[in-house]
Short mmCIF file of C-alpha atoms in Angstrom, two decimals:
data_model
loop_
_atom_site.label_atom_id
_atom_site.label_comp_id
_atom_site.label_asym_id
_atom_site.label_seq_id
_atom_site.Cartn_x
_atom_site.Cartn_y
_atom_site.Cartn_z
CA UNK T 17 114.33 -59.31 270.39
CA UNK T 18 117.81 -57.53 269.43
CA UNK T 19 117.54 -53.97 268.29
CA UNK T 20 119.39 -53.41 264.93
CA UNK T 21 120.83 -50.13 264.74
CA UNK T 22 122.50 -48.63 261.52
CA UNK T 23 125.92 -46.71 261.53
CA UNK T 24 126.26 -44.23 258.68
CA UNK T 25 129.46 -42.59 257.46
CA UNK T 26 129.61 -39.26 259.35
CA UNK T 27 130.63 -36.13 257.96
CA UNK T 28 134.38 -36.11 258.29
CA UNK T 29 134.80 -32.38 257.87
CA UNK T 30 136.09 -29.91 255.56
CA UNK T 31 133.46 -30.12 252.83
CA UNK T 32 134.20 -33.58 252.03
CA UNK T 33 131.24 -35.79 250.71
CA UNK T 34 132.58 -39.14 250.63
CA UNK T 35 135.37 -41.51 251.51
CA UNK T 36 136.88 -44.83 249.94
CA UNK T 37 136.87 -47.86 252.28
CA UNK T 38 140.53 -48.96 252.82
CA UNK T 39 140.27 -51.89 255.29
CA UNK T 40 137.30 -53.12 257.45
CA UNK T 41 138.57 -53.57 261.20
CA UNK T 42 135.86 -55.85 262.09
CA UNK T 43 133.93 -59.08 260.70
CA UNK T 44 130.20 -59.73 260.45
CA UNK T 45 129.19 -61.75 263.76
CA UNK T 46 132.14 -60.05 265.94
CA UNK T 47 131.09 -57.94 269.05
CA UNK T 48 132.00 -54.53 269.02
CA UNK T 49 132.40 -52.16 272.03
CA UNK T 50 131.09 -48.31 271.96
CA UNK T 51 133.73 -46.21 270.22
CA UNK T 52 135.55 -49.18 268.79
CA UNK T 53 137.18 -48.32 265.44
CA UNK T 54 135.49 -50.43 262.81
CA UNK T 55 136.53 -49.24 259.18
CA UNK T 56 139.42 -47.50 258.07
CA UNK T 57 138.65 -44.99 255.16
CA UNK T 58 140.73 -42.51 253.04
CA UNK T 59 139.26 -39.18 251.88
CA UNK T 60 140.94 -36.84 249.42
CA UNK T 61 143.08 -35.36 252.51
CA UNK T 62 143.73 -38.01 254.98
CA UNK T 63 143.33 -41.61 256.34
CA UNK T 64 140.83 -41.76 259.22
CA UNK T 65 139.71 -44.59 261.54
CA UNK T 66 135.99 -44.43 261.95
CA UNK T 67 134.73 -45.51 265.42
CA UNK T 68 131.21 -46.78 266.16
CA UNK T 69 128.82 -45.54 268.52
CA UNK T 70 127.16 -48.68 269.50
CA UNK T 71 128.09 -51.73 271.20
CA UNK T 72 126.79 -54.94 270.30
CA UNK T 73 127.19 -57.64 267.51
CA UNK T 74 127.85 -56.64 263.62
CA UNK T 75 125.27 -57.99 261.59
CA UNK T 76 126.28 -56.51 258.24
CA UNK T 77 128.73 -54.58 256.42
CA UNK T 78 127.98 -52.35 253.55
CA UNK T 79 130.60 -51.79 250.91
CA UNK T 80 133.81 -53.94 249.99
CA UNK T 81 137.46 -52.76 250.35
CA UNK T 82 138.26 -50.09 247.90
CA UNK T 83 134.32 -48.99 247.36
CA UNK T 84 133.59 -45.29 247.48
CA UNK T 85 131.17 -44.50 250.30
CA UNK T 86 128.96 -41.03 250.46
CA UNK T 87 128.62 -39.11 253.78
CA UNK T 88 125.14 -40.52 255.27
CA UNK T 89 125.46 -44.11 253.64
CA UNK T 90 125.46 -46.85 255.96
CA UNK T 91 128.55 -48.52 256.96
CA UNK T 92 127.47 -51.39 259.45
CA UNK T 93 124.43 -52.66 261.33
CA UNK T 94 124.82 -53.44 264.91
CA UNK T 95 122.50 -55.80 267.03
CA UNK T 96 122.16 -54.36 270.50
CA UNK T 97 119.80 -55.25 273.36
CA UNK T 98 116.44 -53.78 273.07
CA UNK T 99 113.21 -54.20 270.96
CA UNK T 100 113.31 -52.92 267.17
CA UNK T 101 110.45 -50.34 267.72
CA UNK T 102 109.79 -48.36 270.69
CA UNK T 103 106.09 -47.73 269.59
CA UNK T 104 104.87 -51.47 270.59
CA UNK T 105 105.83 -54.63 269.19
CA UNK T 106 104.50 -55.25 265.67
CA UNK T 107 102.05 -58.07 264.52
CA UNK T 108 103.95 -61.41 264.44
CA UNK T 109 106.91 -60.23 266.45
CA UNK T 110 108.89 -62.85 268.40
CA UNK T 111 108.65 -63.34 271.96
CA UNK T 112 111.84 -63.39 274.12
CA UNK T 113 113.59 -66.71 273.94
CA UNK T 114 114.09 -66.84 277.65
CA UNK T 115 110.80 -65.85 279.70
CA UNK T 116 108.50 -65.72 276.54
CA UNK T 117 107.40 -62.26 277.13
CA UNK T 118 108.10 -59.08 274.91
CA UNK T 119 110.83 -57.06 276.04
CA UNK T 120 110.16 -53.69 277.96
CA UNK T 121 109.73 -50.68 275.58
CA UNK T 122 111.85 -48.43 277.94
CA UNK T 123 114.96 -50.61 276.89
CA UNK T 124 114.64 -48.88 273.40
CA UNK T 125 114.79 -45.50 274.91
CA UNK T 126 117.82 -46.56 276.94
CA UNK T 127 119.70 -47.63 274.24
CA UNK T 128 119.00 -44.77 272.29
CA UNK T 129 119.98 -42.64 275.22
CA UNK T 130 123.25 -44.28 275.41
CA UNK T 131 126.08 -42.05 274.08
CA UNK T 132 129.30 -42.90 272.98
CA UNK T 133 130.80 -39.69 273.56
CA UNK T 134 132.98 -39.88 270.52
CA UNK T 135 131.20 -37.48 268.10
CA UNK T 136 132.51 -36.89 264.94
CA UNK T 137 131.84 -33.63 262.91
CA UNK T 138 128.20 -33.24 262.33
CA UNK T 139 127.39 -36.69 263.62
CA UNK T 140 125.94 -37.00 267.29
CA UNK T 141 125.85 -40.26 268.65
CA UNK T 142 123.47 -39.60 271.75
CA UNK T 143 120.19 -39.86 269.83
CA UNK T 144 120.96 -42.38 266.93
CA UNK T 145 117.51 -43.63 265.64
CA UNK T 146 116.87 -47.41 265.34
CA UNK T 147 116.24 -49.03 261.95
CA UNK T 148 112.96 -50.34 262.14
CA UNK T 149 111.35 -53.19 260.03
CA UNK T 150 107.83 -54.40 260.42
CA UNK T 151 106.26 -57.56 259.21
CA UNK T 152 104.04 -57.27 256.12
CA UNK T 153 100.64 -57.40 257.11
CA UNK T 154 98.47 -60.49 256.27
CA UNK T 155 101.67 -62.67 255.68
CA UNK T 156 101.77 -65.52 258.09
CA UNK T 157 104.94 -66.94 259.29
CA UNK T 158 105.80 -70.59 258.22
CA UNK T 159 105.89 -72.87 261.26
CA UNK T 160 108.23 -75.51 259.73
CA UNK T 161 111.07 -75.37 257.15
CA UNK T 162 110.02 -74.75 253.76
CA UNK T 163 110.49 -78.28 252.03
CA UNK T 164 108.23 -77.89 248.70
CA UNK T 165 106.77 -75.22 246.45
CA UNK T 166 103.17 -76.31 247.73
CA UNK T 167 104.03 -75.42 251.47
CA UNK T 168 104.62 -71.58 250.29
CA UNK T 169 101.62 -69.18 250.59
CA UNK T 170 100.63 -67.77 247.36
CA UNK T 171 101.84 -64.32 246.99
CA UNK T 172 101.52 -61.44 244.64
CA UNK T 173 104.87 -62.29 242.86
CA UNK T 174 103.22 -65.26 240.86
CA UNK T 175 105.46 -67.66 238.98
CA UNK T 176 108.57 -65.96 240.69
CA UNK T 177 107.29 -66.85 244.24
CA UNK T 178 106.71 -70.29 243.23
CA UNK T 179 110.24 -70.77 241.76
CA UNK T 180 111.79 -69.28 244.76
CA UNK T 181 109.74 -71.66 247.04
CA UNK T 182 111.30 -74.68 245.09
CA UNK T 183 114.77 -73.18 245.44
CA UNK T 184 114.46 -72.14 249.07
CA UNK T 185 113.24 -75.74 249.66
CA UNK T 186 116.40 -76.78 247.97
CA UNK T 187 118.47 -74.85 250.20
CA UNK T 188 116.83 -75.59 253.51
CA UNK T 189 117.46 -79.18 253.00
CA UNK T 190 120.98 -78.96 253.41
CA UNK T 191 122.75 -79.21 256.85
CA UNK T 192 123.87 -75.51 256.70
CA UNK T 193 120.28 -74.42 255.76
CA UNK T 194 118.20 -76.35 258.33
CA UNK T 195 117.17 -73.30 260.44
CA UNK T 196 113.55 -72.68 260.63
CA UNK T 197 112.05 -69.43 259.32
CA UNK T 198 110.80 -66.98 262.07
CA UNK T 199 108.66 -63.99 262.33
CA UNK T 200 110.02 -60.36 262.46
CA UNK T 201 112.13 -58.42 259.96
CA UNK T 202 114.11 -59.69 257.10
CA UNK T 203 117.61 -60.12 258.31
CA UNK T 204 119.74 -57.36 257.59
CA UNK T 205 121.48 -57.65 254.36
CA UNK T 206 123.77 -55.74 251.73
CA UNK T 207 121.77 -53.46 249.40
CA UNK T 208 123.50 -55.40 246.51
CA UNK T 209 121.73 -58.70 247.68
CA UNK T 210 118.33 -56.58 247.97
CA UNK T 211 118.53 -55.56 244.38
CA UNK T 212 119.88 -59.04 242.98
CA UNK T 213 116.65 -60.53 244.79
CA UNK T 214 114.24 -57.80 243.51
CA UNK T 215 115.53 -58.21 239.93
CA UNK T 216 114.93 -61.89 239.97
CA UNK T 217 111.51 -61.78 241.82
CA UNK T 218 112.90 -63.53 245.04
CA UNK T 219 111.02 -62.92 248.33
CA UNK T 220 113.61 -62.99 250.90
CA UNK T 221 111.33 -63.52 253.97
CA UNK T 222 110.92 -67.25 252.45
CA UNK T 223 114.55 -67.53 252.61
CA UNK T 224 116.63 -68.96 255.44
CA UNK T 225 120.45 -67.31 255.29
CA UNK T 226 123.34 -69.29 256.22
CA UNK T 227 125.10 -66.08 257.60
CA UNK T 228 125.38 -65.48 261.55
CA UNK T 229 121.96 -65.36 263.15
CA UNK T 230 120.46 -66.39 259.84
CA UNK T 231 121.88 -63.63 258.03
CA UNK T 232 121.29 -63.72 254.13
CA UNK T 233 124.25 -63.64 252.19
CA UNK T 234 124.80 -63.05 248.29
CA UNK T 235 125.64 -66.51 248.20
CA UNK T 236 122.35 -67.59 249.34
CA UNK T 237 120.48 -65.63 246.79
CA UNK T 238 122.61 -67.01 243.84
CA UNK T 239 121.94 -70.46 245.19
CA UNK T 240 118.22 -70.21 245.16
CA UNK T 241 118.43 -68.35 241.72
CA UNK T 242 120.31 -71.56 240.51
CA UNK T 243 118.02 -73.92 242.16
CA UNK T 244 114.98 -72.23 240.78
CA UNK T 245 116.39 -72.19 237.12
CA UNK T 246 117.20 -76.18 237.49
CA UNK T 247 113.67 -76.53 238.77
CA UNK T 248 112.03 -74.58 235.89
CA UNK T 249 113.97 -76.07 233.37
CA UNK T 250 116.55 -73.31 232.72
CA UNK T 251 113.50 -71.17 231.42
CA UNK T 252 110.89 -69.47 233.88
CA UNK T 253 107.52 -71.24 233.15
CA UNK T 254 104.18 -71.42 235.31
CA UNK T 255 104.50 -73.92 237.89
CA UNK T 256 101.24 -76.06 238.61
CA UNK T 257 99.24 -74.75 241.58
CA UNK T 258 97.60 -76.90 244.18
CA UNK T 259 93.97 -76.05 242.92
CA UNK T 260 92.92 -76.13 239.26
CA UNK T 261 92.37 -73.38 237.43
CA UNK T 262 89.26 -72.37 235.12
CA UNK T 263 90.13 -72.89 231.59
CA UNK T 264 90.97 -69.81 229.71
CA UNK T 265 91.33 -68.93 226.05
CA UNK T 266 95.13 -69.21 225.02
CA UNK T 267 97.14 -66.04 224.96
CA UNK T 268 98.66 -64.78 222.01
CA UNK T 269 102.56 -65.98 221.69
CA UNK T 270 104.83 -63.55 223.24
CA UNK T 271 108.09 -62.58 221.71
CA UNK T 272 111.07 -63.01 224.31
CA UNK T 273 113.18 -60.31 225.00
CA UNK T 274 116.66 -60.55 223.50
CA UNK T 275 118.14 -61.11 227.06
CA UNK T 276 115.99 -64.22 227.23
CA UNK T 277 116.08 -65.49 223.56
CA UNK T 278 119.65 -65.42 223.56
CA UNK T 279 120.53 -66.43 226.94
CA UNK T 280 123.33 -68.71 227.27
CA UNK T 281 122.59 -72.26 228.54
CA UNK T 282 123.36 -73.15 232.45
CA UNK T 283 126.84 -74.30 232.65
CA UNK T 284 128.11 -72.68 229.23
CA UNK T 285 131.28 -70.36 229.93
CA UNK T 286 129.95 -66.70 230.49
CA UNK T 287 130.84 -63.97 228.04
CA UNK T 288 133.89 -61.53 229.20
CA UNK T 289 132.22 -58.51 230.68
CA UNK T 290 133.41 -54.81 230.79
CA UNK T 291 135.41 -53.58 233.34
CA UNK T 292 134.16 -50.68 235.25
CA UNK T 293 136.65 -48.51 237.09
CA UNK T 294 135.00 -45.72 239.57
CA UNK T 295 136.21 -42.32 239.32
CA UNK T 296 137.03 -41.47 242.91
CA UNK T 297 139.64 -40.04 245.14
CA UNK T 298 141.91 -37.75 243.28
CA UNK T 299 141.01 -39.23 239.95
CA UNK T 300 137.84 -38.25 240.54
CA UNK T 301 138.54 -34.84 241.66
CA UNK T 302 140.71 -34.30 238.52
CA UNK T 303 137.96 -35.75 236.48
CA UNK T 304 135.53 -33.10 237.62
CA UNK T 305 137.91 -30.19 237.28
CA UNK T 306 138.89 -31.19 233.67
CA UNK T 307 135.41 -31.69 232.48
CA UNK T 308 134.59 -28.25 233.92
CA UNK T 309 137.35 -26.88 232.09
CA UNK T 310 136.28 -28.16 228.88
CA UNK T 311 132.63 -27.32 229.34
CA UNK T 312 133.28 -23.59 230.54
CA UNK T 313 136.49 -22.48 229.18
CA UNK T 314 136.70 -21.44 225.30
CA UNK T 315 140.25 -22.60 225.09
CA UNK T 316 142.80 -22.28 222.08
CA UNK T 317 146.30 -23.68 221.68
CA UNK T 318 149.33 -22.22 219.85
CA UNK T 319 152.90 -23.95 219.55
CA UNK T 320 156.25 -23.41 218.40
CA UNK T 321 159.56 -25.34 218.08
CA UNK T 322 162.59 -23.85 219.95
CA UNK T 323 166.33 -24.53 219.91
CA UNK T 324 167.24 -25.20 223.64
CA UNK T 325 170.80 -25.95 222.95
CA UNK T 326 171.96 -22.57 224.58
CA UNK T 327 169.63 -23.21 227.91
CA UNK T 328 171.07 -26.78 228.26
CA UNK T 329 174.63 -25.18 227.88
CA UNK T 330 173.73 -22.27 230.58
CA UNK T 331 172.64 -25.07 232.92
CA UNK T 332 175.74 -27.19 232.34
CA UNK T 333 177.93 -24.14 232.94
CA UNK T 334 175.95 -23.65 236.42
CA UNK T 335 176.77 -27.10 237.44
CA UNK T 336 180.54 -27.09 236.07
CA UNK T 337 181.18 -23.71 237.97
CA UNK T 338 179.78 -25.11 241.30
CA UNK T 339 181.82 -28.45 241.02
CA UNK T 340 185.20 -26.27 240.10
CA UNK T 341 184.58 -23.66 242.39
CA UNK T 342 182.57 -25.06 245.43
CA UNK T 343 183.97 -22.21 247.84
CA UNK T 344 182.73 -19.49 245.52
CA UNK T 345 179.80 -17.59 246.90
CA UNK T 346 178.26 -17.66 243.27
CA UNK T 347 178.38 -21.37 243.17
CA UNK T 348 175.40 -22.36 245.24
CA UNK T 349 174.71 -25.52 246.74
CA UNK T 350 171.79 -26.75 244.53
CA UNK T 351 171.86 -28.36 241.04
CA UNK T 352 169.63 -26.36 238.88
CA UNK T 353 166.79 -28.39 237.05
CA UNK T 354 165.49 -27.54 233.59
CA UNK T 355 162.17 -27.11 235.07
CA UNK T 356 163.08 -24.28 237.30
CA UNK T 357 164.71 -22.66 234.48
CA UNK T 358 161.72 -22.87 232.57
CA UNK T 359 159.56 -21.62 235.35
CA UNK T 360 161.84 -18.58 236.02
CA UNK T 361 161.27 -17.70 232.03
CA UNK T 362 157.39 -18.05 232.65
CA UNK T 363 157.38 -15.77 235.47
CA UNK T 364 159.44 -13.20 233.30
CA UNK T 365 157.09 -13.76 230.52
CA UNK T 366 153.90 -13.51 232.70
CA UNK T 367 155.26 -9.80 234.06
CA UNK T 368 155.25 -9.02 230.31
CA UNK T 369 151.72 -10.48 229.71
CA UNK T 370 149.83 -10.20 232.87
CA UNK T 371 146.49 -11.16 230.73
CA UNK T 372 147.65 -14.76 231.03
CA UNK T 373 147.90 -14.71 234.98
CA UNK T 374 144.13 -14.06 235.45
CA UNK T 375 140.88 -15.98 235.74
CA UNK T 376 137.21 -15.22 234.73
CA UNK T 377 134.46 -14.21 236.96
CA UNK T 378 131.19 -15.05 234.91
CA UNK T 379 128.91 -14.06 237.85
CA UNK T 380 130.41 -10.56 237.80
CA UNK T 381 131.35 -10.75 234.08
CA UNK T 382 135.07 -9.63 234.95
CA UNK T 383 138.29 -10.61 234.21
CA UNK T 384 140.37 -10.97 237.65
CA UNK T 385 144.07 -10.29 237.11
CA UNK T 386 146.20 -11.70 239.86
CA UNK T 387 149.08 -9.66 241.34
CA UNK T 388 151.12 -12.67 242.52
CA UNK T 389 152.21 -15.70 240.26
CA UNK T 390 151.34 -19.02 241.80
CA UNK T 391 152.86 -21.35 239.64
CA UNK T 392 151.35 -24.84 239.44
CA UNK T 393 153.12 -27.74 237.84
CA UNK T 394 151.67 -31.29 236.66
CA UNK T 395 153.12 -34.03 238.74
CA UNK T 396 151.96 -37.93 237.98
CA UNK T 397 151.90 -40.30 241.19
CA UNK T 398 150.72 -43.63 241.75
CA UNK T 399 147.10 -42.30 242.97
CA UNK T 400 146.92 -39.96 240.00
CA UNK T 401 147.59 -36.44 238.40
CA UNK T 402 148.29 -33.89 240.84
CA UNK T 403 149.12 -30.13 240.54
CA UNK T 404 151.06 -28.76 243.34
CA UNK T 405 151.27 -25.15 243.59
CA UNK T 406 154.59 -23.18 244.01
CA UNK T 407 153.76 -19.70 246.18
CA UNK T 408 154.88 -16.60 245.19
CA UNK T 409 156.89 -18.11 242.10
CA UNK T 410 157.72 -14.57 240.65
CA UNK T 411 159.84 -13.70 243.66
CA UNK T 412 162.12 -17.06 243.66
CA UNK T 413 165.21 -17.21 241.80
CA UNK T 414 166.14 -20.51 239.99
CA UNK T 415 168.07 -22.14 243.21
CA UNK T 416 164.88 -21.49 245.34
CA UNK T 417 162.44 -23.02 242.48
CA UNK T 418 164.41 -26.11 242.30
CA UNK T 419 164.38 -26.69 246.09
CA UNK T 420 160.55 -26.17 246.24
CA UNK T 421 159.79 -28.33 243.15
CA UNK T 422 161.84 -31.19 244.67
CA UNK T 423 159.92 -30.44 247.98
CA UNK T 424 156.56 -30.76 246.74
CA UNK T 425 157.14 -33.59 244.34
CA UNK T 426 158.55 -35.65 247.19
CA UNK T 427 155.34 -34.85 249.03
CA UNK T 428 153.29 -35.74 246.00
CA UNK T 429 154.83 -39.27 245.62
CA UNK T 430 154.36 -39.81 249.52
CA UNK T 431 150.86 -38.59 249.43
CA UNK T 432 151.90 -36.08 252.20
CA UNK T 433 150.63 -32.91 250.28
CA UNK T 434 148.33 -30.41 252.24
CA UNK T 435 145.33 -28.70 250.68
CA UNK T 436 147.07 -25.58 250.71
CA UNK T 437 149.73 -27.21 248.62
CA UNK T 438 147.26 -28.02 245.91
CA UNK T 439 145.00 -25.04 245.65
CA UNK T 440 145.41 -21.34 244.65
CA UNK T 441 147.33 -21.74 241.38
CA UNK T 442 147.14 -18.83 239.01
CA UNK T 443 149.22 -20.59 235.91
CA UNK T 444 150.34 -23.96 235.24
CA UNK T 445 153.69 -25.56 233.81
CA UNK T 446 153.30 -28.84 232.37
CA UNK T 447 156.39 -30.62 231.41
CA UNK T 448 155.11 -33.69 229.63
CA UNK T 449 158.26 -34.24 227.90
CA UNK T 450 159.41 -36.53 230.87
CA UNK T 451 156.70 -39.13 229.13
CA UNK T 452 158.86 -38.95 226.05
CA UNK T 453 156.41 -37.22 223.84
CA UNK T 454 157.27 -33.86 221.66
CA UNK T 455 153.81 -32.20 221.67
CA UNK T 456 150.21 -31.86 223.30
CA UNK T 457 147.30 -29.79 223.54
CA UNK T 458 147.23 -29.25 227.40
CA UNK T 459 143.64 -28.81 229.23
CA UNK T 460 143.53 -25.51 231.28
CA UNK T 461 143.45 -26.04 235.03
CA UNK T 462 140.24 -24.49 235.86
CA UNK T 463 139.86 -21.43 236.99
CA UNK T 464 143.11 -20.56 235.84
CA UNK T 465 143.58 -18.71 232.16
CA UNK T 466 146.66 -20.54 230.68
CA UNK T 467 148.94 -23.50 230.69
CA UNK T 468 152.49 -23.79 229.20
CA UNK T 469 153.28 -27.27 227.84
CA UNK T 470 156.75 -28.35 227.18
CA UNK T 471 157.84 -31.72 225.39
CA UNK T 472 161.00 -33.46 225.43
CA UNK T 473 164.47 -32.10 224.35
CA UNK T 474 165.87 -34.37 221.82
CA UNK T 475 168.49 -33.86 219.17
CA UNK T 476 167.06 -32.69 215.75
CA UNK T 477 168.25 -31.19 212.56
CA UNK T 478 168.27 -27.45 212.66
CA UNK T 479 169.18 -24.50 210.72
CA UNK T 480 171.59 -22.63 212.71
CA UNK T 481 173.49 -19.62 211.75
CA UNK T 482 172.61 -20.47 207.86
CA UNK T 483 173.97 -24.14 208.22
CA UNK T 484 172.39 -27.42 209.11
CA UNK T 485 173.28 -28.52 212.53
CA UNK T 486 171.99 -31.04 215.11
CA UNK T 487 170.44 -29.09 218.03
CA UNK T 488 168.75 -29.77 221.15
CA UNK T 489 165.05 -28.70 220.10
CA UNK T 490 161.82 -28.67 222.15
CA UNK T 491 158.17 -28.00 221.42
CA UNK T 492 156.30 -25.37 223.50
CA UNK T 493 152.73 -25.24 223.28
CA UNK T 494 150.38 -22.58 225.23
CA UNK T 495 146.79 -23.23 225.78
CA UNK T 496 144.96 -19.97 226.76
CA UNK T 497 141.35 -18.84 227.58
CA UNK T 498 140.41 -16.97 224.65
CA UNK T 499 138.04 -14.77 226.99
CA UNK T 500 140.90 -13.28 228.67
CA UNK T 501 142.97 -12.13 225.70
CA UNK T 502 143.32 -12.60 221.81
CA UNK T 503 145.67 -14.59 219.83
CA UNK T 504 148.32 -11.42 219.86
CA UNK T 505 148.71 -11.87 223.39
CA UNK T 506 149.05 -15.62 223.45
CA UNK T 507 151.55 -15.35 220.59
CA UNK T 508 153.27 -12.67 222.15
CA UNK T 509 153.98 -14.55 225.17
CA UNK T 510 154.94 -17.78 223.81
CA UNK T 511 157.39 -16.19 221.38
CA UNK T 512 159.00 -14.21 224.49
CA UNK T 513 159.38 -17.75 226.39
CA UNK T 514 160.79 -19.35 223.09
CA UNK T 515 163.53 -16.77 222.83
CA UNK T 516 164.50 -17.00 226.32
CA UNK T 517 165.00 -20.71 225.68
CA UNK T 518 166.99 -20.27 222.53
CA UNK T 519 169.07 -17.24 224.02
CA UNK T 520 168.92 -17.32 228.11
CA UNK T 521 170.91 -14.17 228.05
CA UNK T 522 167.66 -12.29 227.15
CA UNK T 523 166.64 -12.81 230.57
CA UNK T 524 169.55 -10.59 231.76
CA UNK T 525 167.51 -7.70 230.39
CA UNK T 526 164.80 -8.00 233.12
CA UNK T 527 166.71 -9.38 236.22
#
């Protein structure tokens, strides 16, 4: 009998706990060689082709494309030559189809000793244990296809087993279900199929699968359930047994559960179900970090409106100067972005209020002030929200900040950000104005202590020099960790940023 080996998702390194199935490279029933890639997975850091250390026939795949698989969970099962158990064949085990004798037990040891040589991190392939299954003691194997409920042995499942037998009888009468039931382990199936059968009281040993080598598929279980529902008159009721029972006192009437009392009739259109979207990959990691931030950090938010007209004029003046005098050493070759100007204002403000460039170590009960400003900025991508980090932002000018923002934004869109690009931030700048909104209460990027939010810059009525005028107005909001500072420090920082936005010449005092 072929030995069924289970290949589990190995440890892919760098502390990763799981991966997402992107594309299956093999089908059930396909022959695979040792070290042949069988599935392409995506972690939070890279795309990986996972090779299988066994050679044989693929009997099952676990997980659909797009599913999240934890490390150590089964990926596929492969049938290789050899017995299922080296300790000796279990009771009721099939004999060899060629010579009628059981295979030599040494073949199992050979199969386990065979190594692929392609060892992944933390996953040795030279001593993979076989997946063992034994026949349940005391359960005889049927010698002919099941065709009626009375031909199925009585089991502890009671009425469910009888209904199952009727369904299996109907399934086995079809041309594609004419194979005979045999001894040995239940054909390897998906955990979802096992759970579906268990919840509905189906004994998988009494079913004949329509997949390769008799593999039981989800469609087989659903067919059996539909057949059982039709046989039982749409409601599960006791079926007459082959021998009469001793008369008993009538049992008290049972109140059906709501799921049974209000179950829709067979053939009625099913009610729409809620859509469940798994939190995985980048979105799952961001969900964990934001939840931790809300749980651990006692945050507070303050905000202020600022007249950004002069800041926009200063940026336009830089652009015009570069266009009119391209040969001038002061012209530069990069168009300065508004985000770079705001980042330069932030670094100047953090130099005055270093409390906000810190984090809290609750284990040591200390506030850690960071000497360098590693400025993170929120970037929305197709894969979710990411926060790339500009290293040593306090040492960069507006041109350098513009270039680095452009590089990291492009890497975020193409999915080529490295772990170093996404870690180590000390303060975050969130420009949610690109979404066309004015204000927000940002969630601090744990373990940082503050985040500055910037809304859209739009023309609004504003009192300027004692007269009502239309000015370019922006709303600034600061969310801060109240453990590192009080409202006076947070308000002072926000006011300094607003003053620099309204009068960029203020920055000349600190350059």
